[in-house]
Amino acid sequence: MPQSPDTPIEFQDEREAGRLLAVEDGQAVGCIAYFVLDRPPHALVAVHTVVEPGHEGRGIAGGLVRTFYGLAETEGVPVVPLCPYAASWAAKHPDEAPDAPTEVVAAAKAQLAADSDRW
């Protein structure tokens, strides 16, 4: 059963697993699946954003993407939002989601294609 909208959501970066989790009452209620670009500038590349059934419509996906951009800013690297939801969010929040350089986007797409069996 979903918790009330007032229950705080915590975000946990599980870098080794390639996911940023949204956790509520100890349970994952959403995540961004991502990878780190394997060459400089080591951008964070969002591939999928998922919110578990019953938790939609509470801003969890937006919170995940906002937190993801915050992680990248802290690390001094760009974000490449290959996930449609993350790309849409970024387009609506240009002040919080700077565009990645074109060459970084191309490198991220190439790495994703090379690892397509993972995604």
GROMACS .gro file of C-alpha atoms in nm:
model
  119
    1MET     CA    1   0.000   0.000   0.000
    2PRO     CA    2   0.146   0.340  -0.095
    3GLN     CA    3   0.243   0.574   0.184
    4SER     CA    4   0.099   0.920   0.223
    5PRO     CA    5   0.244   1.193   0.004
    6ASP     CA    6   0.396   1.344   0.320
    7THR     CA    7   0.630   1.050   0.376
    8PRO     CA    8   0.982   1.173   0.297
    9ILE     CA    9   1.160   1.026  -0.001
   10GLU     CA   10   1.532   0.961   0.034
   11PHE     CA   11   1.760   0.935  -0.267
   12GLN     CA   12   2.044   0.683  -0.263
   13ASP     CA   13   2.313   0.668  -0.528
   14GLU     CA   14   2.418   0.308  -0.590
   15ARG     CA   15   2.698   0.392  -0.832
   16GLU     CA   16   2.835   0.039  -0.864
   17ALA     CA   17   2.489  -0.091  -0.958
   18GLY     CA   18   2.424   0.203  -1.191
   19ARG     CA   19   2.112   0.329  -1.024
   20LEU     CA   20   1.982   0.620  -0.822
   21LEU     CA   21   1.704   0.500  -0.594
   22ALA     CA   22   1.407   0.682  -0.447
   23VAL     CA   23   1.346   0.514  -0.112
   24GLU     CA   24   1.040   0.550   0.109
   25ASP     CA   25   1.010   0.368   0.441
   26GLY     CA   26   1.303   0.146   0.346
   27GLN     CA   27   1.159   0.037   0.011
   28ALA     CA   28   1.262   0.148  -0.337
   29VAL     CA   29   0.971   0.328  -0.501
   30GLY     CA   30   1.158   0.450  -0.809
   31CYS     CA   31   1.496   0.468  -0.976
   32ILE     CA   32   1.706   0.606  -1.255
   33ALA     CA   33   1.919   0.346  -1.428
   34TYR     CA   34   2.238   0.511  -1.547
   35PHE     CA   35   2.600   0.469  -1.637
   36VAL     CA   36   2.910   0.683  -1.615
   37LEU     CA   37   3.070   0.772  -1.947
   38ASP     CA   38   3.392   0.572  -1.959
   39ARG     CA   39   3.606   0.862  -2.083
   40PRO     CA   40   3.642   1.223  -1.971
   41PRO     CA   41   3.437   1.415  -1.879
   42HIS     CA   42   3.279   1.100  -1.730
   43ALA     CA   43   2.925   1.232  -1.772
   44LEU     CA   44   2.633   1.071  -1.588
   45VAL     CA   45   2.406   0.916  -1.851
   46ALA     CA   46   2.041   0.856  -1.757
   47VAL     CA   47   1.898   0.558  -1.947
   48HIS     CA   48   1.565   0.477  -1.774
   49THR     CA   49   1.349   0.643  -1.509
   50VAL     CA   50   1.095   0.420  -1.336
   51VAL     CA   51   0.844   0.484  -1.058
   52GLU     CA   52   0.681   0.176  -0.907
   53PRO     CA   53   0.306   0.126  -0.959
   54GLY     CA   54   0.100   0.299  -0.696
   55HIS     CA   55   0.360   0.572  -0.643
   56GLU     CA   56   0.308   0.768  -0.964
   57GLY     CA   57   0.191   1.128  -0.964
   58ARG     CA   58   0.377   1.227  -0.648
   59GLY     CA   59   0.678   1.396  -0.807
   60ILE     CA   60   0.911   1.104  -0.741
   61ALA     CA   61   1.041   1.088  -1.100
   62GLY     CA   62   1.106   1.462  -1.102
   63GLY     CA   63   1.283   1.433  -0.766
   64LEU     CA   64   1.502   1.157  -0.906
   65VAL     CA   65   1.603   1.362  -1.209
   66ARG     CA   66   1.663   1.676  -1.001
   67THR     CA   67   1.880   1.474  -0.761
   68PHE     CA   68   2.065   1.316  -1.056
   69TYR     CA   69   2.153   1.660  -1.193
   70GLY     CA   70   2.261   1.763  -0.843
   71LEU     CA   71   2.499   1.467  -0.822
   72ALA     CA   72   2.650   1.560  -1.156
   73GLU     CA   73   2.690   1.922  -1.051
   74THR     CA   74   2.865   1.817  -0.730
   75GLU     CA   75   3.100   1.596  -0.932
   76GLY     CA   76   3.158   1.864  -1.196
   77VAL     CA   77   3.038   1.647  -1.484
   78PRO     CA   78   2.754   1.689  -1.736
   79VAL     CA   79   2.435   1.484  -1.755
   80VAL     CA   80   2.327   1.318  -2.078
   81PRO     CA   81   1.954   1.245  -2.045
   82LEU     CA   82   1.901   0.959  -2.292
   83CYS     CA   83   1.593   0.856  -2.095
   84PRO     CA   84   1.283   1.023  -2.248
   85TYR     CA   85   1.147   1.128  -1.908
   86ALA     CA   86   1.480   1.280  -1.798
   87ALA     CA   87   1.513   1.460  -2.133
   88SER     CA   88   1.160   1.600  -2.100
   89TRP     CA   89   1.226   1.712  -1.742
   90ALA     CA   90   1.552   1.878  -1.848
   91ALA     CA   91   1.375   2.068  -2.127
   92LYS     CA   92   1.124   2.203  -1.873
   93HIS     CA   93   1.395   2.298  -1.619
   94PRO     CA   94   1.681   2.451  -1.820
   95ASP     CA   95   1.799   2.648  -1.517
   96GLU     CA   96   1.865   2.320  -1.330
   97ALA     CA   97   1.958   2.102  -1.627
   98PRO     CA   98   2.233   2.246  -1.847
   99ASP     CA   99   2.281   2.088  -2.187
  100ALA     CA  100   2.573   1.849  -2.225
  101PRO     CA  101   2.823   1.929  -2.501
  102THR     CA  102   2.736   1.767  -2.836
  103GLU     CA  103   3.049   1.550  -2.836
  104VAL     CA  104   2.963   1.416  -2.488
  105VAL     CA  105   2.612   1.326  -2.603
  106ALA     CA  106   2.757   1.145  -2.905
  107ALA     CA  107   3.003   0.954  -2.684
  108ALA     CA  108   2.722   0.856  -2.444
  109LYS     CA  109   2.505   0.728  -2.730
  110ALA     CA  110   2.799   0.527  -2.865
  111GLN     CA  111   2.870   0.374  -2.523
  112LEU     CA  112   2.501   0.290  -2.478
  113ALA     CA  113   2.494   0.120  -2.819
  114ALA     CA  114   2.809  -0.076  -2.736
  115ASP     CA  115   2.650  -0.195  -2.408
  116SER     CA  116   2.303  -0.248  -2.555
  117ASP     CA  117   2.277  -0.599  -2.408
  118ARG     CA  118   2.291  -0.441  -2.061
  119TRP     CA  119   1.999  -0.209  -2.128
   0.00000   0.00000   0.00000
